[in-house]
CSV table of C-alpha atoms in Angstrom, one decimal:
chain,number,residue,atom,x,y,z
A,1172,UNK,CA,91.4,-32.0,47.8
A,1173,UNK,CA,91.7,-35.9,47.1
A,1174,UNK,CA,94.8,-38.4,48.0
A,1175,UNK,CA,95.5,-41.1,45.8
A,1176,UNK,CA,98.8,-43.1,46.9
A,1177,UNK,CA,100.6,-40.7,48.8
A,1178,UNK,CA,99.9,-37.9,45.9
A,1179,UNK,CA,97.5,-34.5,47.0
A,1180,UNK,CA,96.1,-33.3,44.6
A,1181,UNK,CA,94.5,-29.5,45.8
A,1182,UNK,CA,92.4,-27.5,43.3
A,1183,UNK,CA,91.8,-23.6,44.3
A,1184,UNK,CA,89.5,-21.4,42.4
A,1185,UNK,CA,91.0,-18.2,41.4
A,1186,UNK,CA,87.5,-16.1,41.3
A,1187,UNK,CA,88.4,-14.7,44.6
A,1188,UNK,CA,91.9,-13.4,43.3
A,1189,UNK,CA,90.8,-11.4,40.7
A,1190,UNK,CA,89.5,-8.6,42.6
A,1191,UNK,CA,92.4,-8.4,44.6
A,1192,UNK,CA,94.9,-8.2,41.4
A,1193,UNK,CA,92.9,-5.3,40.2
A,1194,UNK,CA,92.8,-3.6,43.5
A,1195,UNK,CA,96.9,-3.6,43.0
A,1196,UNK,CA,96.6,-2.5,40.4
A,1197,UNK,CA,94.4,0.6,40.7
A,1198,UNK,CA,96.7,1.1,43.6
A,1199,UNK,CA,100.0,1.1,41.2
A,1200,UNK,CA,98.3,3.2,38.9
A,1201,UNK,CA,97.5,5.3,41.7
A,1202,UNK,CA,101.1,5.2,42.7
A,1203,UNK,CA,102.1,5.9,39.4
A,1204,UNK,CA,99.8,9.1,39.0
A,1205,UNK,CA,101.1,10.7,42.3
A,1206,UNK,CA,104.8,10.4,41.1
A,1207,UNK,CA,103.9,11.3,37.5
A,1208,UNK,CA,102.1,14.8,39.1
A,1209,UNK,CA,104.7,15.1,41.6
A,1210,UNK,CA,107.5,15.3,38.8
A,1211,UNK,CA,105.2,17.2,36.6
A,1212,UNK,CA,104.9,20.1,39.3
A,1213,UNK,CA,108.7,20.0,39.3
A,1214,UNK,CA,109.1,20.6,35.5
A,1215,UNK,CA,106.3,23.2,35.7
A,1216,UNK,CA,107.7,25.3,38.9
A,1217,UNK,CA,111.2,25.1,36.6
A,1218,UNK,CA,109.6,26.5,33.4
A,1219,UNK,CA,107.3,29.1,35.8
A,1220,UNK,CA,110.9,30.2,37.1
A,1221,UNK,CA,111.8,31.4,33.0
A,1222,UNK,CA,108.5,32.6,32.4
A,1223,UNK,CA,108.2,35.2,35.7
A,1224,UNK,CA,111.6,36.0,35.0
A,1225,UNK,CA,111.4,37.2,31.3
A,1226,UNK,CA,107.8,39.2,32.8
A,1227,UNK,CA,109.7,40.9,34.8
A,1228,UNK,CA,112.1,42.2,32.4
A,1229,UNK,CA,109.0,43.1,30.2
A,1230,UNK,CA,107.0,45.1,32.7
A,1231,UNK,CA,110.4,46.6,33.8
A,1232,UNK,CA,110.3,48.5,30.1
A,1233,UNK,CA,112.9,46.2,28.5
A,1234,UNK,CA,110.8,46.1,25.0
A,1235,UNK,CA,112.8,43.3,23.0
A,1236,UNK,CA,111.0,41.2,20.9
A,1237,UNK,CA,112.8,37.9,21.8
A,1238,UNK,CA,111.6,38.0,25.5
A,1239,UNK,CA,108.0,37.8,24.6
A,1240,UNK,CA,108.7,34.7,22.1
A,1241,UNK,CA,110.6,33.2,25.3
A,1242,UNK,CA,107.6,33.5,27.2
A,1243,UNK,CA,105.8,32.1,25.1
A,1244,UNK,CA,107.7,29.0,24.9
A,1245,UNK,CA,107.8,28.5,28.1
A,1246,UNK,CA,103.8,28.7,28.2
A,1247,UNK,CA,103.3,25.9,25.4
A,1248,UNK,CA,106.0,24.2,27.6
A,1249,UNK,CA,103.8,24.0,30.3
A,1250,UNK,CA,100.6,23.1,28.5
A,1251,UNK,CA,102.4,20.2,26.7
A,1252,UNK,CA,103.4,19.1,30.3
A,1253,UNK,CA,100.0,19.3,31.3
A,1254,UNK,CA,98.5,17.7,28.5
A,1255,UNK,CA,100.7,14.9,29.5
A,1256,UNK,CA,100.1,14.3,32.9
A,1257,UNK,CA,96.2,14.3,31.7
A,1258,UNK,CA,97.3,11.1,29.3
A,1259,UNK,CA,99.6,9.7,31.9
A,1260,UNK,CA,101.8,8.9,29.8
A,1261,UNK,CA,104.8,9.5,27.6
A,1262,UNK,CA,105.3,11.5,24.9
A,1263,UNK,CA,104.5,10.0,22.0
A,1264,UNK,CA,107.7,9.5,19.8
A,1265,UNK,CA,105.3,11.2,17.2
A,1266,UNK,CA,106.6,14.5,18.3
A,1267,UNK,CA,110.0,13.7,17.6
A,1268,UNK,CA,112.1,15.6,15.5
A,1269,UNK,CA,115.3,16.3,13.9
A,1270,UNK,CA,117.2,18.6,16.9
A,1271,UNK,CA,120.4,20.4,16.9
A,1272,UNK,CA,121.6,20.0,20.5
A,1273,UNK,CA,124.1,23.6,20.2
A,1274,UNK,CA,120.5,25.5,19.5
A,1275,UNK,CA,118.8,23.7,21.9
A,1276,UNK,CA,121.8,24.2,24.9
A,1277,UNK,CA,122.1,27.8,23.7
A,1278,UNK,CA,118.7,28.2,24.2
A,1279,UNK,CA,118.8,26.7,27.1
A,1280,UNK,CA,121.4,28.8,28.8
A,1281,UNK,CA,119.5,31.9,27.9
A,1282,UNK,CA,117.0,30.9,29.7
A,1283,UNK,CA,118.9,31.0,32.6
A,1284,UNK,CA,121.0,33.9,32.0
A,1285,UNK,CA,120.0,36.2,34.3
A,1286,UNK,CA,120.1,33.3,37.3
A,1287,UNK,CA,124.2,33.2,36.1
A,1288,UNK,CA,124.6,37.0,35.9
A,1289,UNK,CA,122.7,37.3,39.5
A,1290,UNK,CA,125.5,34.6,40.5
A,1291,UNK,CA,127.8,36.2,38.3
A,1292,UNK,CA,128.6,32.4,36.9
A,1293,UNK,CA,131.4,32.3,33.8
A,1294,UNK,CA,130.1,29.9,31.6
A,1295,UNK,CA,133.0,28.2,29.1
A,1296,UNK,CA,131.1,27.1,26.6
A,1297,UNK,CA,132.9,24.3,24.1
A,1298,UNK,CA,130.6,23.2,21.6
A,1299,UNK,CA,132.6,21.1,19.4
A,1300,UNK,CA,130.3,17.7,18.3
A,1301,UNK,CA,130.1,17.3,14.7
A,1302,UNK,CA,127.1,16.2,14.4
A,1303,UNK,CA,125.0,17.6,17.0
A,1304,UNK,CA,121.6,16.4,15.1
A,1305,UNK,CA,119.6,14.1,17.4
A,1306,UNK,CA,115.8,12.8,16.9
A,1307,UNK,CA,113.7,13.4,20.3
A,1308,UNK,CA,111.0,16.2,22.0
A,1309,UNK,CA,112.8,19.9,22.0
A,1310,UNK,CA,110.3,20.6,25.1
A,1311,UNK,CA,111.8,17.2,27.0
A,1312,UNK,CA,115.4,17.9,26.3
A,1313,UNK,CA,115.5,21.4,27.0
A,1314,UNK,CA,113.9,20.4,30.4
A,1315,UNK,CA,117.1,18.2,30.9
A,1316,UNK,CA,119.7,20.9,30.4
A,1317,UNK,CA,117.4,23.3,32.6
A,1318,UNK,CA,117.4,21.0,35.7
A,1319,UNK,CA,121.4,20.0,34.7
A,1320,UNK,CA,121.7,24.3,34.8
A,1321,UNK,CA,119.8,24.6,38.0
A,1322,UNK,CA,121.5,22.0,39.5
A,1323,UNK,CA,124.9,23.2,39.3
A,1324,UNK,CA,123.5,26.5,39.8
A,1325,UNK,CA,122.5,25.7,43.2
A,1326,UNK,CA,125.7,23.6,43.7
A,1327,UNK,CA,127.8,26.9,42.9
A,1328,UNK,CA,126.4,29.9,44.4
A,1329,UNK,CA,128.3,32.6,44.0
A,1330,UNK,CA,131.5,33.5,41.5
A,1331,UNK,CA,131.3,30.2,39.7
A,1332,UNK,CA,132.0,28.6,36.6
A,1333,UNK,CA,129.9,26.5,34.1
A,1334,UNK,CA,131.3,24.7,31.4
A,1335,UNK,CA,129.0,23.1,29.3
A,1336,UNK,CA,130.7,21.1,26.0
A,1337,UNK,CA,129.7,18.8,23.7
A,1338,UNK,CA,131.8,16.0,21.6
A,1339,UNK,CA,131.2,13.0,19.4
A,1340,UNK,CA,131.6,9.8,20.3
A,1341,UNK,CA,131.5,6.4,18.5
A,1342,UNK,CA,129.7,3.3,19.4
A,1343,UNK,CA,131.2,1.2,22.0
A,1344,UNK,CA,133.0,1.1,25.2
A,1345,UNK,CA,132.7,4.3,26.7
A,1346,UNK,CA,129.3,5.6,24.7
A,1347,UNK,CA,125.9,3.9,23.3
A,1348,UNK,CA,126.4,0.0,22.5
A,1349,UNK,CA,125.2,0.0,19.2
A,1350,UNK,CA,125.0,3.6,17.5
A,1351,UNK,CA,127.0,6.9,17.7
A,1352,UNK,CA,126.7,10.1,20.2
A,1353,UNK,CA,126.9,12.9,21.0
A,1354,UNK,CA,127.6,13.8,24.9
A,1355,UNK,CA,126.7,16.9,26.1
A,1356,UNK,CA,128.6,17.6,29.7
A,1357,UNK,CA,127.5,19.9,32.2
A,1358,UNK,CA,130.3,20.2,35.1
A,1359,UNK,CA,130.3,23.0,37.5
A,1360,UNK,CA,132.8,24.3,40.2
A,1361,UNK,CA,130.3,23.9,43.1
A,1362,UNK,CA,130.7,21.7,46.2
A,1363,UNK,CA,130.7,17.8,44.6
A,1364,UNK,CA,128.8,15.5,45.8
A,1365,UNK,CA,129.2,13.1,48.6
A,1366,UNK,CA,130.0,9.2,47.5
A,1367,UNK,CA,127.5,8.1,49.5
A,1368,UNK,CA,124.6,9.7,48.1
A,1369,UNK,CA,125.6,9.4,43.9
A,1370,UNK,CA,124.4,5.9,44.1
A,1371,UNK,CA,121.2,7.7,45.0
A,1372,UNK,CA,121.1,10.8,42.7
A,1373,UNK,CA,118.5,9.1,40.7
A,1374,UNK,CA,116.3,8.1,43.0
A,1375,UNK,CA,112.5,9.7,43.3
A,1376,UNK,CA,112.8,12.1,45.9
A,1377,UNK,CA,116.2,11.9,46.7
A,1378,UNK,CA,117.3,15.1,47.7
A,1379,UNK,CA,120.3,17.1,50.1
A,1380,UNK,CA,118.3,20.4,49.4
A,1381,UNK,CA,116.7,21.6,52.4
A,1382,UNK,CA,113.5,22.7,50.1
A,1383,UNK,CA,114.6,19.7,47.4
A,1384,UNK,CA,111.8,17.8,45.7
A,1385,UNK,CA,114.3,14.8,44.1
A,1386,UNK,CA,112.9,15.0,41.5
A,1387,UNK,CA,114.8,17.0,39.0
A,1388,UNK,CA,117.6,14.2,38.3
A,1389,UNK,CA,115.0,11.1,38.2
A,1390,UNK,CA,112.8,13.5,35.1
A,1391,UNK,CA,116.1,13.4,33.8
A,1392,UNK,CA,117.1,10.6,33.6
A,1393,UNK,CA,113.7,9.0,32.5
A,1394,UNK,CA,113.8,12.0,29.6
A,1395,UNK,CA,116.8,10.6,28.6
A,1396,UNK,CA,116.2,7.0,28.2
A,1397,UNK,CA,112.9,7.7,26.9
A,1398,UNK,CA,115.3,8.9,24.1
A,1399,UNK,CA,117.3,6.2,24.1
A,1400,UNK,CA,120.2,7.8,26.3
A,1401,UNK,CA,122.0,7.7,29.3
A,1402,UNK,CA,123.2,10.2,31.7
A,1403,UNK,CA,126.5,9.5,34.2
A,1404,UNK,CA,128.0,11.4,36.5
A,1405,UNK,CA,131.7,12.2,38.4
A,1406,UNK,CA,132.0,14.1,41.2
A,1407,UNK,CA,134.5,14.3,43.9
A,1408,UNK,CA,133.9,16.5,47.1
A,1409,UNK,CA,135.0,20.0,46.8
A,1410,UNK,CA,136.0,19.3,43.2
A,1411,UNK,CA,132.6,20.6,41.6
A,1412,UNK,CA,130.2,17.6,39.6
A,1413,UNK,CA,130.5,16.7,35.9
A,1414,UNK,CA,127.0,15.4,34.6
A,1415,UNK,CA,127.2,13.9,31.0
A,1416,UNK,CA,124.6,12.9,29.1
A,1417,UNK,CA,125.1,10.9,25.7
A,1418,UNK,CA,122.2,10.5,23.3
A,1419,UNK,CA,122.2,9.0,19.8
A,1420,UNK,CA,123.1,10.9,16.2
A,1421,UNK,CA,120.5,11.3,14.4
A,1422,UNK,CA,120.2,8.4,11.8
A,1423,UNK,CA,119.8,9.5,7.8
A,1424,UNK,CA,116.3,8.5,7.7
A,1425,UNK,CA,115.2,11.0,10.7
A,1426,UNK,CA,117.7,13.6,9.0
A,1427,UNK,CA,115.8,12.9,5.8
A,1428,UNK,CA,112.8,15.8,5.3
């Protein structure tokens, strides 16, 4: 360094710094790749769930049709997941399309049907959004609703009761900022949750389950705002949960063939 009247003047080289920034980040990436398989396992373990299910029922003699194309949803499920995590990354918008959210939560439910007739679960269904078209991936959203299901599932044990609605709601206070929604609620009967941990819900591996990953709410939320959503919840103890997620109305262009 040089002083000239009371000014210093110091000159580093930055060669050396390089190789550090790079070592962060390979290690971020690495960081990154552990969480990204850790949540992948979770979504795949979920969809495995469906899938041994329905095989049972098949090798049990129960010869309908729709069971094997269940299965076999499931299956592509899990190899798009996989093909994912190989990219690490998202999926590409590319394989959006135009859904309709009472399909895809009807859908949904049956894949969990004989979880709520093993718990004998009532599920009030009140489907009532007009539109329910929304542009996103049917395999990411249907893994929302799944880990919403199995959440309350779990939250409900025994002689429960589901409701899962849906209802439009215009921009502004109270849904998206700028665009229409439809918000699909999932709210079960189970225990509720404790306010000290609902700041938390979202957080990797943030979990009350004794054999919880946390990491069913944190896929879901990041599903969601990959599609340009958000997903709140109420819950007061002993009062059950409420989960509602609001994504955005299809717009005319993605409607358009």
């Amino acid at each position: 360094f040089r002083s000239i009247a009371g000014l210093t003047l110091v000159l580093h080289s930055l060669d050396a710094a390089r190789p550090f920034e790079l070592s962060l980040q390979r290690l971020d990436r690495m960081a990154g790749l552990g969480t990204l398989s850790a949540g992948m396992a979770h979504e795949i373990k979920n969809a495995m769930v469906a899938v041994k299910t329905f095989l049972d029922l098949l090798l049990q003699g129960k010869q309908d049709p729709q069971l094997a194309v269940i299965v076999q949803r499931e299956l592509d499920r899990i190899n798009a997941m996989v093909t994912r995590m190989l990219r690490f990354s998202s999926p590409s918008r590319d394989r959006y399309t135009t859904l309709h959210l009472h399909a895809l939560l009807e859908q949904s439910l049956g894949l969990v049907q004989p979880q709520l007739d093993t718990q004998k679960v009532t599920v009030d269904r009140t489907l009532a959004a007009a539109p329910d078209a929304v542009c996103g991936d049917s395999y990411q959203l249907e893994q929302v609703f799944l880990n919403l299901f199995f959440n309350a599932l779990d939250a409900m044990g025994s002689h429960g009761r589901l409701r899962v609605a849906t209802e439009a709601v215009p921009a502004g206070p109270g849904g998206l900022p700028d665009t229409d929604a439809v918000r699909v609620t999932v709210q079960d009967s189970g225990v509720g949750i404790a306010p000290e941990n609902l700041a938390r819900l979202f957080e990797p591996f943030f979990t009350t389950k004794p054999e919880g990953t946390g990491l069913g709410l944190p896929i879901t939320q990041r599903i969601i705002q990959e599609h340009r959503g958000v997903i709140r919840v109420d819950s007061r103890p002993g009062e059950g949960a409420a989960f509602h997620v609001l994504l955005p109305v299809a717009t005319p262009a993605e409607l358009a063939p």
